[in-house]
mmCIF file of C-alpha atoms and ligand atoms in Angstrom:
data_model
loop_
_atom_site.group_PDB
_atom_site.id
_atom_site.type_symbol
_atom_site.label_atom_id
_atom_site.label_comp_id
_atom_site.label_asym_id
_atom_site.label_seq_id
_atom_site.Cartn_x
_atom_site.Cartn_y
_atom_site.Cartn_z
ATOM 1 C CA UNK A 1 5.160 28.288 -9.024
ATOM 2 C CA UNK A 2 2.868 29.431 -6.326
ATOM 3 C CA UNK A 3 -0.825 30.163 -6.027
ATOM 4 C CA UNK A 4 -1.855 33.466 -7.146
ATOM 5 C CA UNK A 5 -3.860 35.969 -4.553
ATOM 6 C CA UNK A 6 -7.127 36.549 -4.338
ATOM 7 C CA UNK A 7 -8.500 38.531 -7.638
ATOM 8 C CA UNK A 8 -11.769 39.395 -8.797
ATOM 9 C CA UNK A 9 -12.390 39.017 -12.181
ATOM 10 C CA UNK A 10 -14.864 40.479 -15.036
ATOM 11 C CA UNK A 11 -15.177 39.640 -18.563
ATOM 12 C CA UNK A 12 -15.743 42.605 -21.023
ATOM 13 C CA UNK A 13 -18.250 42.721 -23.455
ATOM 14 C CA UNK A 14 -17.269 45.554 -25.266
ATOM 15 C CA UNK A 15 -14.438 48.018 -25.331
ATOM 16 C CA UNK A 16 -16.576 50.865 -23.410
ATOM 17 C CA UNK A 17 -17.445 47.892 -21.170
ATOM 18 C CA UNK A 18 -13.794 47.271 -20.545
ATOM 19 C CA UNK A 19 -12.987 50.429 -19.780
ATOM 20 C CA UNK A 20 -15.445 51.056 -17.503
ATOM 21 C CA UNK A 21 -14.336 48.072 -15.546
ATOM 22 C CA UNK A 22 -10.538 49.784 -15.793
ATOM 23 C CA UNK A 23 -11.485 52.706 -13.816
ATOM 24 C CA UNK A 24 -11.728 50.672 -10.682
ATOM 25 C CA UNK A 25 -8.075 50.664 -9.199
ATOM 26 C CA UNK A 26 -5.879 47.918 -9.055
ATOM 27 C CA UNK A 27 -7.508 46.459 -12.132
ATOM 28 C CA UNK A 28 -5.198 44.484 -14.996
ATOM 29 C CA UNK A 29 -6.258 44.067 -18.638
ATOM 30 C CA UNK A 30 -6.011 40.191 -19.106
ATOM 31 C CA UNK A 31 -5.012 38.959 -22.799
ATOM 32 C CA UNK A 32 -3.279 35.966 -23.666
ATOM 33 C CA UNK A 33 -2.379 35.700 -20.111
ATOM 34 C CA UNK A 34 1.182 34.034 -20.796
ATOM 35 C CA UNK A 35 2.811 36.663 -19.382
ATOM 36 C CA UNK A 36 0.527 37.641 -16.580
ATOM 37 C CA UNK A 37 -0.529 34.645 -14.793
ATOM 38 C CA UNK A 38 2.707 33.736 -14.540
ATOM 39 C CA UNK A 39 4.104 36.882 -12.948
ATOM 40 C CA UNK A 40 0.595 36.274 -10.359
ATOM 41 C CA UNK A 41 1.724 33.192 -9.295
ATOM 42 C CA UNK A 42 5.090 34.841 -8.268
ATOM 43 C CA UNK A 43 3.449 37.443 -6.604
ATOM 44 C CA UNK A 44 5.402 40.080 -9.223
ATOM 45 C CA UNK A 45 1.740 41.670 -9.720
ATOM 46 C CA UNK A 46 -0.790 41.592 -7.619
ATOM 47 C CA UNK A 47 -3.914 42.994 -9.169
ATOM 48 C CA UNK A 48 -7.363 42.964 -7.311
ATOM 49 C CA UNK A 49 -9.275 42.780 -10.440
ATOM 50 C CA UNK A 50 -8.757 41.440 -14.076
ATOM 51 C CA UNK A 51 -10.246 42.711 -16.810
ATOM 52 C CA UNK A 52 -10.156 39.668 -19.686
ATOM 53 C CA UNK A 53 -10.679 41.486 -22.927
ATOM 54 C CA UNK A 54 -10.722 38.000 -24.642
ATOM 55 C CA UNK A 55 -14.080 38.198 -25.708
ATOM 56 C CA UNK A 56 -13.824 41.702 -27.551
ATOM 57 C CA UNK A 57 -13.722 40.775 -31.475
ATOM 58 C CA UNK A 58 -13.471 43.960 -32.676
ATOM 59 C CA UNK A 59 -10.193 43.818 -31.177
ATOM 60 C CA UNK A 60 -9.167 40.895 -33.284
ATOM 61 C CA UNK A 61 -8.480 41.598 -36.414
ATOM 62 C CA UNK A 62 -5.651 42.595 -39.240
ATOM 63 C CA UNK A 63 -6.537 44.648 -42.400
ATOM 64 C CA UNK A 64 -4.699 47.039 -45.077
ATOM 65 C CA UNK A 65 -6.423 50.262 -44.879
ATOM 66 C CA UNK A 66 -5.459 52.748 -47.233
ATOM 67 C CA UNK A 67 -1.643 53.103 -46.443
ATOM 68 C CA UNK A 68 -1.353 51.656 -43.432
ATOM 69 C CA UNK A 69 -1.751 48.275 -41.801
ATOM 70 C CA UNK A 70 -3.831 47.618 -39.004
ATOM 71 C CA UNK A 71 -3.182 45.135 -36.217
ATOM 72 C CA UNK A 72 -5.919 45.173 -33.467
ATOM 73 C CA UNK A 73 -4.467 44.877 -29.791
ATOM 74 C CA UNK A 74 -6.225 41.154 -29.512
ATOM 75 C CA UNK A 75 -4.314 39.418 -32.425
ATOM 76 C CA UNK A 76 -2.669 36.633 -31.507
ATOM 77 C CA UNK A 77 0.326 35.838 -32.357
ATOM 78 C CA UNK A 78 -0.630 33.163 -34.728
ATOM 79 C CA UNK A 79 -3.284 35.285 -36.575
ATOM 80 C CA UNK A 80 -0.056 37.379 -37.722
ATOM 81 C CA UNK A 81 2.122 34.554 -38.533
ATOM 82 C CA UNK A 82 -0.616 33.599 -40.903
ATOM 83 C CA UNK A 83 -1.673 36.731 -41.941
ATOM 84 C CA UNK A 84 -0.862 37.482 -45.611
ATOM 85 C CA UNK A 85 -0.997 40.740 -46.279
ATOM 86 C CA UNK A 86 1.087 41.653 -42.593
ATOM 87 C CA UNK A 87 3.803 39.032 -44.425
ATOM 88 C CA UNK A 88 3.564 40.707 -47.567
ATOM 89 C CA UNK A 89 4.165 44.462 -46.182
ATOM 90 C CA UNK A 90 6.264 43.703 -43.468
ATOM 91 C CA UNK A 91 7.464 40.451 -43.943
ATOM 92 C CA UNK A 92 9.784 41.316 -40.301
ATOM 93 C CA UNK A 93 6.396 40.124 -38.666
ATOM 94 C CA UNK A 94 6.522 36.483 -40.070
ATOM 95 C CA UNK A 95 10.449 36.468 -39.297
ATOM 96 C CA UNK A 96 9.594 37.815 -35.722
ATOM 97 C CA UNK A 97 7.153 35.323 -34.962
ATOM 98 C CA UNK A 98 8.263 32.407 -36.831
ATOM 99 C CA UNK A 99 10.612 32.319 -33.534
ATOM 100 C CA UNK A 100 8.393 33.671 -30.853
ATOM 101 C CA UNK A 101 8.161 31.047 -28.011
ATOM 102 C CA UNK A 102 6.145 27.815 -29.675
ATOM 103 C CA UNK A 103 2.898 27.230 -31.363
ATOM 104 C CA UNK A 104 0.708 27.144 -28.167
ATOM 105 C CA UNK A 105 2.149 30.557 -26.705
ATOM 106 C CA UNK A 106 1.815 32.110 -29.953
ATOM 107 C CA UNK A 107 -2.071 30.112 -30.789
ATOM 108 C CA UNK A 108 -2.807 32.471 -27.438
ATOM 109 C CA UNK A 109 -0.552 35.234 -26.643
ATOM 110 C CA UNK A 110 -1.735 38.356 -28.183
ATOM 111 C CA UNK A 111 0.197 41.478 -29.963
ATOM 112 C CA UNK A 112 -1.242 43.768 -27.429
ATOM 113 C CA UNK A 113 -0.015 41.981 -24.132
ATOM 114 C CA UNK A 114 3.396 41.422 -25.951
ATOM 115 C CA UNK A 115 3.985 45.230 -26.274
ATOM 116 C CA UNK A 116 1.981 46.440 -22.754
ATOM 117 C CA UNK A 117 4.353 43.809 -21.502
ATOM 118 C CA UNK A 118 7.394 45.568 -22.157
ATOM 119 C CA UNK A 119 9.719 42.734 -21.392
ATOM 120 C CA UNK A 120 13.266 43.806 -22.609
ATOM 121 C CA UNK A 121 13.585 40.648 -24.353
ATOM 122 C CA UNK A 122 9.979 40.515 -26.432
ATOM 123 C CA UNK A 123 10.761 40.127 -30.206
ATOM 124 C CA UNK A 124 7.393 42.546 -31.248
ATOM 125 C CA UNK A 125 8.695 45.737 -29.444
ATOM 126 C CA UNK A 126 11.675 45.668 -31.401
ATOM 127 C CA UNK A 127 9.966 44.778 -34.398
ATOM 128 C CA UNK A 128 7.285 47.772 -34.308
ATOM 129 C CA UNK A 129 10.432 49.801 -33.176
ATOM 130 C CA UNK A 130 12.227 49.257 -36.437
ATOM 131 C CA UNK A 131 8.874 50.052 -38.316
ATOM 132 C CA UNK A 132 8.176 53.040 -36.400
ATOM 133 C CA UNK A 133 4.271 51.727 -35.946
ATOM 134 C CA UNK A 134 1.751 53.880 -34.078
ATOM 135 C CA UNK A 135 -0.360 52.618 -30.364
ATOM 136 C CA UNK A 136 -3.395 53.665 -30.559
ATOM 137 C CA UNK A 137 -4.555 53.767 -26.719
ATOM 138 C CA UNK A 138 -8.142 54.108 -25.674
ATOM 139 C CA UNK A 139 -9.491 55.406 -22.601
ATOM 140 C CA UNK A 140 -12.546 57.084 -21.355
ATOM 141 C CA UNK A 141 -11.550 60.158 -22.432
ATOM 142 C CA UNK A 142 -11.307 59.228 -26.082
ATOM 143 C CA UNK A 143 -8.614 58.035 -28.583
ATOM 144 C CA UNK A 144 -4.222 58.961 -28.090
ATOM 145 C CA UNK A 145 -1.885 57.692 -30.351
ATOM 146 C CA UNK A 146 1.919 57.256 -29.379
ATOM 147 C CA UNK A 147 4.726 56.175 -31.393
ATOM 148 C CA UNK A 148 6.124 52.989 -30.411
ATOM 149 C CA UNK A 149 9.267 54.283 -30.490
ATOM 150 C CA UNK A 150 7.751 56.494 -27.450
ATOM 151 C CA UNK A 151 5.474 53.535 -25.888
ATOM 152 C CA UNK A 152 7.970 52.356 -23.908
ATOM 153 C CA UNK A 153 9.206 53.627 -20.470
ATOM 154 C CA UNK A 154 11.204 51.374 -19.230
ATOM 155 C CA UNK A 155 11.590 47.423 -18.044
ATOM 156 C CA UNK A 156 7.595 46.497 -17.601
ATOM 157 C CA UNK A 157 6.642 50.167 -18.012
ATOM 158 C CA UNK A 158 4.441 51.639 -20.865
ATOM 159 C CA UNK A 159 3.097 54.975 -21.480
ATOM 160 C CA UNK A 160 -0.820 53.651 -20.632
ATOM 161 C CA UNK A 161 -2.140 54.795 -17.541
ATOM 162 C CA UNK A 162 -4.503 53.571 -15.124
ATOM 163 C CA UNK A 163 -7.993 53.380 -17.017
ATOM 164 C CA UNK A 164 -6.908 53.056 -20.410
ATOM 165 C CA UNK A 165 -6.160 50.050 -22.568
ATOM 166 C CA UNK A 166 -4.060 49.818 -25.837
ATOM 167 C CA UNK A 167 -6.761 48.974 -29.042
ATOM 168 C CA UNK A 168 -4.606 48.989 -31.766
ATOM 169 C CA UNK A 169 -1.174 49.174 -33.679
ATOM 170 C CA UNK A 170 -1.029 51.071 -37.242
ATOM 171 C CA UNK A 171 2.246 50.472 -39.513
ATOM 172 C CA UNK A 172 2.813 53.096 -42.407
ATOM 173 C CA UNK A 173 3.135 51.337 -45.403
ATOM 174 C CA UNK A 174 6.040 52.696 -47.671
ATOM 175 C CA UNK A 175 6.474 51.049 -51.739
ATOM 176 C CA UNK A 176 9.924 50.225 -51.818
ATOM 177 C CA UNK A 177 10.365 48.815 -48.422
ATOM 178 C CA UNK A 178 12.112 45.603 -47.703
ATOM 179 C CA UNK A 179 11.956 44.301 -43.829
ATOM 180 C CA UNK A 180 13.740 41.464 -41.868
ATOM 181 C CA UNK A 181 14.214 40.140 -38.376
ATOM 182 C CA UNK A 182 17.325 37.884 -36.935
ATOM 183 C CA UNK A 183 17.459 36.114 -34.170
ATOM 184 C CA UNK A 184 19.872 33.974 -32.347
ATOM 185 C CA UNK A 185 18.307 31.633 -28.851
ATOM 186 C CA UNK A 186 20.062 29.214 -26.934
ATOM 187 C CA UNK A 187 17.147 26.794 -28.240
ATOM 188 C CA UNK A 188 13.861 26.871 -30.255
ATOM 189 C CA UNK A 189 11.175 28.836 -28.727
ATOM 190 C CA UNK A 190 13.293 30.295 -26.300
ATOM 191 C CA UNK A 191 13.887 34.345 -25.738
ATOM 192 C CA UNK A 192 16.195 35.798 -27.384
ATOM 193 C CA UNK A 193 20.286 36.133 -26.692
ATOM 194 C CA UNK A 194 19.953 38.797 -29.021
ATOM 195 C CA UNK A 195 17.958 39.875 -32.086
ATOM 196 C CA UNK A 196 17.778 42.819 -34.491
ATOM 197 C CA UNK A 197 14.700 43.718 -37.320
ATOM 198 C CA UNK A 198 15.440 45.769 -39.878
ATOM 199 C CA UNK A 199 13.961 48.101 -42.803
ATOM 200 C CA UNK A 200 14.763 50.012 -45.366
ATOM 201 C CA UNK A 201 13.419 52.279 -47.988
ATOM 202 C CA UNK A 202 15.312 52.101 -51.173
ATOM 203 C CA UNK A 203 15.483 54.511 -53.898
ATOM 204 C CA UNK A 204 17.373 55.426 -57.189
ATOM 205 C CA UNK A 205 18.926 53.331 -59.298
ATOM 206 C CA UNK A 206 17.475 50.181 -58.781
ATOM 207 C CA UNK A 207 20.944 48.583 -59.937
ATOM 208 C CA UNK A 208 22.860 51.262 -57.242
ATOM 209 C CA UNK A 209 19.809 51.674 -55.031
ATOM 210 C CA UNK A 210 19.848 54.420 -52.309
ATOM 211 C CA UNK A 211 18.798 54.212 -48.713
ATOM 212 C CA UNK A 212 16.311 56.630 -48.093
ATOM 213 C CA UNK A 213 15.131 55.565 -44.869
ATOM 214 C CA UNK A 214 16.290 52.933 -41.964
ATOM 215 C CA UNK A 215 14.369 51.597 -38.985
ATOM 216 C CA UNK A 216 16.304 49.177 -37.227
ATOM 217 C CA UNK A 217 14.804 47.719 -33.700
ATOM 218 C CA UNK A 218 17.202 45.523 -31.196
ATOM 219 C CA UNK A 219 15.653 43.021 -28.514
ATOM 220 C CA UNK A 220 17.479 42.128 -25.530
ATOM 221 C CA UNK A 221 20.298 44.329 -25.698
ATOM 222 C CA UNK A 222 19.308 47.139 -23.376
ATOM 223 C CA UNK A 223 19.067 49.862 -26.620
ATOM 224 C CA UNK A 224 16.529 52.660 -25.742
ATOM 225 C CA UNK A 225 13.692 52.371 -26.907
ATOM 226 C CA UNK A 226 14.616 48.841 -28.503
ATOM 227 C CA UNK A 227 15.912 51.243 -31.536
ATOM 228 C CA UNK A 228 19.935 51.530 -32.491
ATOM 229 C CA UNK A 229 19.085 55.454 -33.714
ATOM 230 C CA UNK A 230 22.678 55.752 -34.578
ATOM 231 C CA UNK A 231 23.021 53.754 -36.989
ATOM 232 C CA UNK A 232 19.860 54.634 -38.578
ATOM 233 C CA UNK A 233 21.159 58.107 -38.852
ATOM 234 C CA UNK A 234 24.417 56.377 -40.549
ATOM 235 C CA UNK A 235 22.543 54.735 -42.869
ATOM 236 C CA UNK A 236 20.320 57.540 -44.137
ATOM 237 C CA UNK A 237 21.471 58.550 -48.237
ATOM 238 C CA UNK A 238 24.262 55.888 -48.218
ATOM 239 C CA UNK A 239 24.589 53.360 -50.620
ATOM 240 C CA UNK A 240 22.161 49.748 -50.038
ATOM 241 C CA UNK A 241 25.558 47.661 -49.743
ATOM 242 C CA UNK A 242 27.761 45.382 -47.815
ATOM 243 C CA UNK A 243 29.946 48.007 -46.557
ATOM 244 C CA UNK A 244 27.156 50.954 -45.216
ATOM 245 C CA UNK A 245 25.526 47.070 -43.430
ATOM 246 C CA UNK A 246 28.673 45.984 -41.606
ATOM 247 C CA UNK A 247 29.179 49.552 -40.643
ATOM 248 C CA UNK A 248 25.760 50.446 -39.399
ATOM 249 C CA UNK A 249 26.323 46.730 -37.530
ATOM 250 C CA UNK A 250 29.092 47.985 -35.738
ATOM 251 C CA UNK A 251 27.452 51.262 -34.644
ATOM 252 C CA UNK A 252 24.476 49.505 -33.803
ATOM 253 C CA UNK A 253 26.874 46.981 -31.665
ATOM 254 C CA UNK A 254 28.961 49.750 -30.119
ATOM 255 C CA UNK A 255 26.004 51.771 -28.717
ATOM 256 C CA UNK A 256 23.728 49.321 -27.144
ATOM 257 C CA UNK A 257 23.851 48.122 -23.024
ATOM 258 C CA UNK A 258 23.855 44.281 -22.999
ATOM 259 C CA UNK A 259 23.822 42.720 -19.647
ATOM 260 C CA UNK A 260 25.547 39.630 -18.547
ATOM 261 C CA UNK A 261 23.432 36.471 -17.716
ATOM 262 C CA UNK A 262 22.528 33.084 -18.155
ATOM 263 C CA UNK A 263 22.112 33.859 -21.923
ATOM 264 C CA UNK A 264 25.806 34.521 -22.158
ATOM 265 C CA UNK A 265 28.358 37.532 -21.780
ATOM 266 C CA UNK A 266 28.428 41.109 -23.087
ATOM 267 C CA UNK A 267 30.548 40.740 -25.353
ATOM 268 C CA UNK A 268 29.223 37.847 -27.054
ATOM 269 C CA UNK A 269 26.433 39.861 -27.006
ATOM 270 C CA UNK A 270 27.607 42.562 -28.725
ATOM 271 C CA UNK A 271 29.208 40.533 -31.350
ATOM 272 C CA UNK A 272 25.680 39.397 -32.415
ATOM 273 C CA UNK A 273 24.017 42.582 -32.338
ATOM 274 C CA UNK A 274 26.773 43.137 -34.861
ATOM 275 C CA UNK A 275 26.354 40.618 -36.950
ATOM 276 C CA UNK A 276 22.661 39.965 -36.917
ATOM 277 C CA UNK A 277 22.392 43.867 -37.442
ATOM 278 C CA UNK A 278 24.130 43.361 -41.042
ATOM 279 C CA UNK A 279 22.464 39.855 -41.999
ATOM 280 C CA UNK A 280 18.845 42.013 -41.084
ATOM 281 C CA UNK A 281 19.861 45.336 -43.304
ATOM 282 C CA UNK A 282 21.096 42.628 -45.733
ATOM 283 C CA UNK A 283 17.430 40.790 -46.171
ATOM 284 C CA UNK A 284 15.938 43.642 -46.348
ATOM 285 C CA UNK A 285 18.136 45.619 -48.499
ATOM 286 C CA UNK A 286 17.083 42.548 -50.861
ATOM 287 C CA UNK A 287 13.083 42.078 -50.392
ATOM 288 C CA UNK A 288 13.354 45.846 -50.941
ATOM 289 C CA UNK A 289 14.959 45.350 -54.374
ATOM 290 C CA UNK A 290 12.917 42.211 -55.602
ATOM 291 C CA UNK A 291 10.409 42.398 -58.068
ATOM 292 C CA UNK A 292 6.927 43.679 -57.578
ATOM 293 C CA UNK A 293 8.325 45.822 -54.432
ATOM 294 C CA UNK A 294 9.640 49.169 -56.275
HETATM 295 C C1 FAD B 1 6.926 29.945 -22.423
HETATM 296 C C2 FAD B 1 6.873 31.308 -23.031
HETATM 297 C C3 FAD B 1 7.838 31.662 -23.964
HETATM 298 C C4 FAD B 1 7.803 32.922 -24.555
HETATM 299 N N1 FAD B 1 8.752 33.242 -25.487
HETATM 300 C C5 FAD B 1 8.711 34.436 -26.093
HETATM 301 C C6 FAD B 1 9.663 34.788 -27.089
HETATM 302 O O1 FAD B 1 10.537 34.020 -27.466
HETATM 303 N N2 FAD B 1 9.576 36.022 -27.636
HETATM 304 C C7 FAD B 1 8.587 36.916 -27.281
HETATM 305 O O2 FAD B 1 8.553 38.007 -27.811
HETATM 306 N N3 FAD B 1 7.659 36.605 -26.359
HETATM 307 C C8 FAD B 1 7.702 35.388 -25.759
HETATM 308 N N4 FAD B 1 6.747 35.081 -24.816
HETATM 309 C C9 FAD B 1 5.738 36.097 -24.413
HETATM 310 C C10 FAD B 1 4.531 36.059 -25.324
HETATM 311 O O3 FAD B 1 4.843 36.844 -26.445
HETATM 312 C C11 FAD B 1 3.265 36.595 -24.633
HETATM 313 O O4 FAD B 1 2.244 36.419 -25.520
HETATM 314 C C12 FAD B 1 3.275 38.078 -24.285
HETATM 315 O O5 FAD B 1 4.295 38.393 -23.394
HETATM 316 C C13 FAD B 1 2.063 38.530 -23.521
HETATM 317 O O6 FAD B 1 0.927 38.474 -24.277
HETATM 318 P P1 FAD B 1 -0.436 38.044 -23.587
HETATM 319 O O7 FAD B 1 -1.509 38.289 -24.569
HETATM 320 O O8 FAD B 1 -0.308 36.681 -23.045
HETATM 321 O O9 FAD B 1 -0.552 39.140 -22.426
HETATM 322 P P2 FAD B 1 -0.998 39.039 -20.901
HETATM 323 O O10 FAD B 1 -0.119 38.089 -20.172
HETATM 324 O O11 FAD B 1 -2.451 38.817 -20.806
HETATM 325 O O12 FAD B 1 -0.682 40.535 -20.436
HETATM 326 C C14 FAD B 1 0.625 41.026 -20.319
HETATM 327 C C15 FAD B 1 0.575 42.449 -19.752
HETATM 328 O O13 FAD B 1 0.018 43.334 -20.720
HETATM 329 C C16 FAD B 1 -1.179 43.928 -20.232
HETATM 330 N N5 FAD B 1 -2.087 43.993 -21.374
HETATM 331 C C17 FAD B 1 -2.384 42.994 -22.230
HETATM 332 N N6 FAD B 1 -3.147 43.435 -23.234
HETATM 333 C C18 FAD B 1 -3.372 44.742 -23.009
HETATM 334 C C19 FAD B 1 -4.089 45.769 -23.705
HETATM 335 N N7 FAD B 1 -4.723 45.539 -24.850
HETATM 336 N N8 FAD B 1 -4.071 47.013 -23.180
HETATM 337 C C20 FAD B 1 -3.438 47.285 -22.025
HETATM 338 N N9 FAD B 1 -2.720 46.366 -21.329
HETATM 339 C C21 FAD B 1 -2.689 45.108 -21.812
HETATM 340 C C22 FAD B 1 -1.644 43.053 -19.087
HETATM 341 O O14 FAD B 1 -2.409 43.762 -18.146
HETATM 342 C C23 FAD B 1 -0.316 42.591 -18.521
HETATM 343 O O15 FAD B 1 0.229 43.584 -17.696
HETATM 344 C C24 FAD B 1 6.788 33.831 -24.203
HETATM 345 C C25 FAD B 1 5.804 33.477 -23.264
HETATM 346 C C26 FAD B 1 5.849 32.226 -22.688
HETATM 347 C C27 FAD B 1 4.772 31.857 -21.706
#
């Protein structure tokens, strides 16, 4: 680790405040910092001003509203591992970050700096992926929202320009959805090798239930967007079963762009998207179907 350059920095007191500040150039929103800091010391960014939005409250918060759920940028990670009503309508967010890093990242890391970080390899981009949330970015300008699904440009790259800052995430909230999230790491609280989240909307028969909608998200795989669109299409008015899972598994599998490194091969790679794929539809095919969700 080496000694980060020379920044100034300014603490926000409000979200107008903040993105005042952001109209200087050069400037950096700083969250959680976990991801940041780090990539200072390396000299991998280089900002002459941060912006620490750590003291903006109205930032922090979850909350059911009407049919959607709210997740303000400044969350932390732990506020939506404890959060009950995020585990109750998308229990995929207490899977996710049961295995997200260990307690002290997630105590400070924040939702917002894990999606504006756009690391290939962060378990909340695939997770709002599969549940095709909403960013709601803020600049002076006004309000924009994006899809998630669109939020992403690339490797480190978002759709928020210079002057703007992401406020919030909004997650439709569908009766009849069940949600999941599987991961496999070399050890606990490390990135993932692979992962894939997964939810469905199930309808008809609840004995011979329907699927009438699929989001499924993939981390660390190189899949655009961190979705496997194919085999959501495949999945769409087949039967909730083993066979339409370990199909849509193998789609998912045969269309994503793992890379070779220190986590392991492709191929092994592959095999897990596979596999994890099916054991995610699986969960969620079932917390779909339980009691008290139809
Ligand atoms: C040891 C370690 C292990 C980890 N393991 C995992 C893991 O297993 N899985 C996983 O998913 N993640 C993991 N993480 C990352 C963790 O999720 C971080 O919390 C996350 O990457 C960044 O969140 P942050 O709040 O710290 O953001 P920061 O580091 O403060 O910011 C990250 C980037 O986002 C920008 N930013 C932050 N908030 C906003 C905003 N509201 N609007 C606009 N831009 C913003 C910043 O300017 C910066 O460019 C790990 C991190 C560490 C340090």
């Amino acid at each position: 680790m080496q000694v980060p350059s020379h920044v100034e920095y300014e603490r926000a007191t409000s979200v107008e405040h903040a993105l005042s500040l952001l109209s200087r150039p050069e400037t950096r929103v700083l969250a959680g910092g976990h991801s940041l800091i780090p990539m200072m010391k390396l000299r991998l960014a280089q900002p002459e001003v941060l912006v620490d939005i750590n003291g903006l409250a109205e930032l922090a918060f979850i909350a059911l509203d009407g049919d959607r759920l709210r997740i303000g940028a400044l969350a932390r990670h732990a506020d939506l591992l404890s959060s009950s009503v995020a585990g109750q309508c998308f229990p995929i967010f207490h899977d996710a970050e049961r295995v997200v890093a260990d307690p002290i990242v997630r105590l400070w890391g924040t939702i917002g700096g894990s999606l504006c970080q756009a690391d290939p390899s962060e378990d909340l981009s695939a997770a709002f992926a599969a549940v095709r949330a909403t960013a709601v970015i803020r600049g002076k300008d006004g309000e924009r929202t994006v899809p998630v699904r669109d939020f992403h440009l690339g490797p480190y790259e978002t759709v928020i320009g210079s002057g703007e800052l992401l406020a919030e995430i909004r997650v439709p909230v569908r009766p009849g959805t069940g949600s999941a999230y599987e991961k496999v790491a070399r050890r606990v609280g490390d990135w993932s090798v692979a992962a894939a989240g997964a939810v469905l909307c199930l309808s008809g028969d609840p004995a011979r239930p329907v699927i009438e909608s699929a989001g499924i998200g993939l981390t660390a795989v190189g899949a655009e967007h961190f979705v496997a669109a194919e085999a959501e299409d495949f999945l769409r008015g087949r039967a909730a079963d083993e066979d339409s899972f370990a199909a849509a598994g193998a789609i998912a599998a045969g269309h994503c762009h793992p890379s070779a490194d220190q986590r392991g091969p492709e191929d092994f790679k592959r095999h897990l998207v596979g596999e994890l794929t099916t054991r995610a539809l699986r969960r969620a095919a079932a917390r779909a179907s339980s009691e008290g969700n139809r």
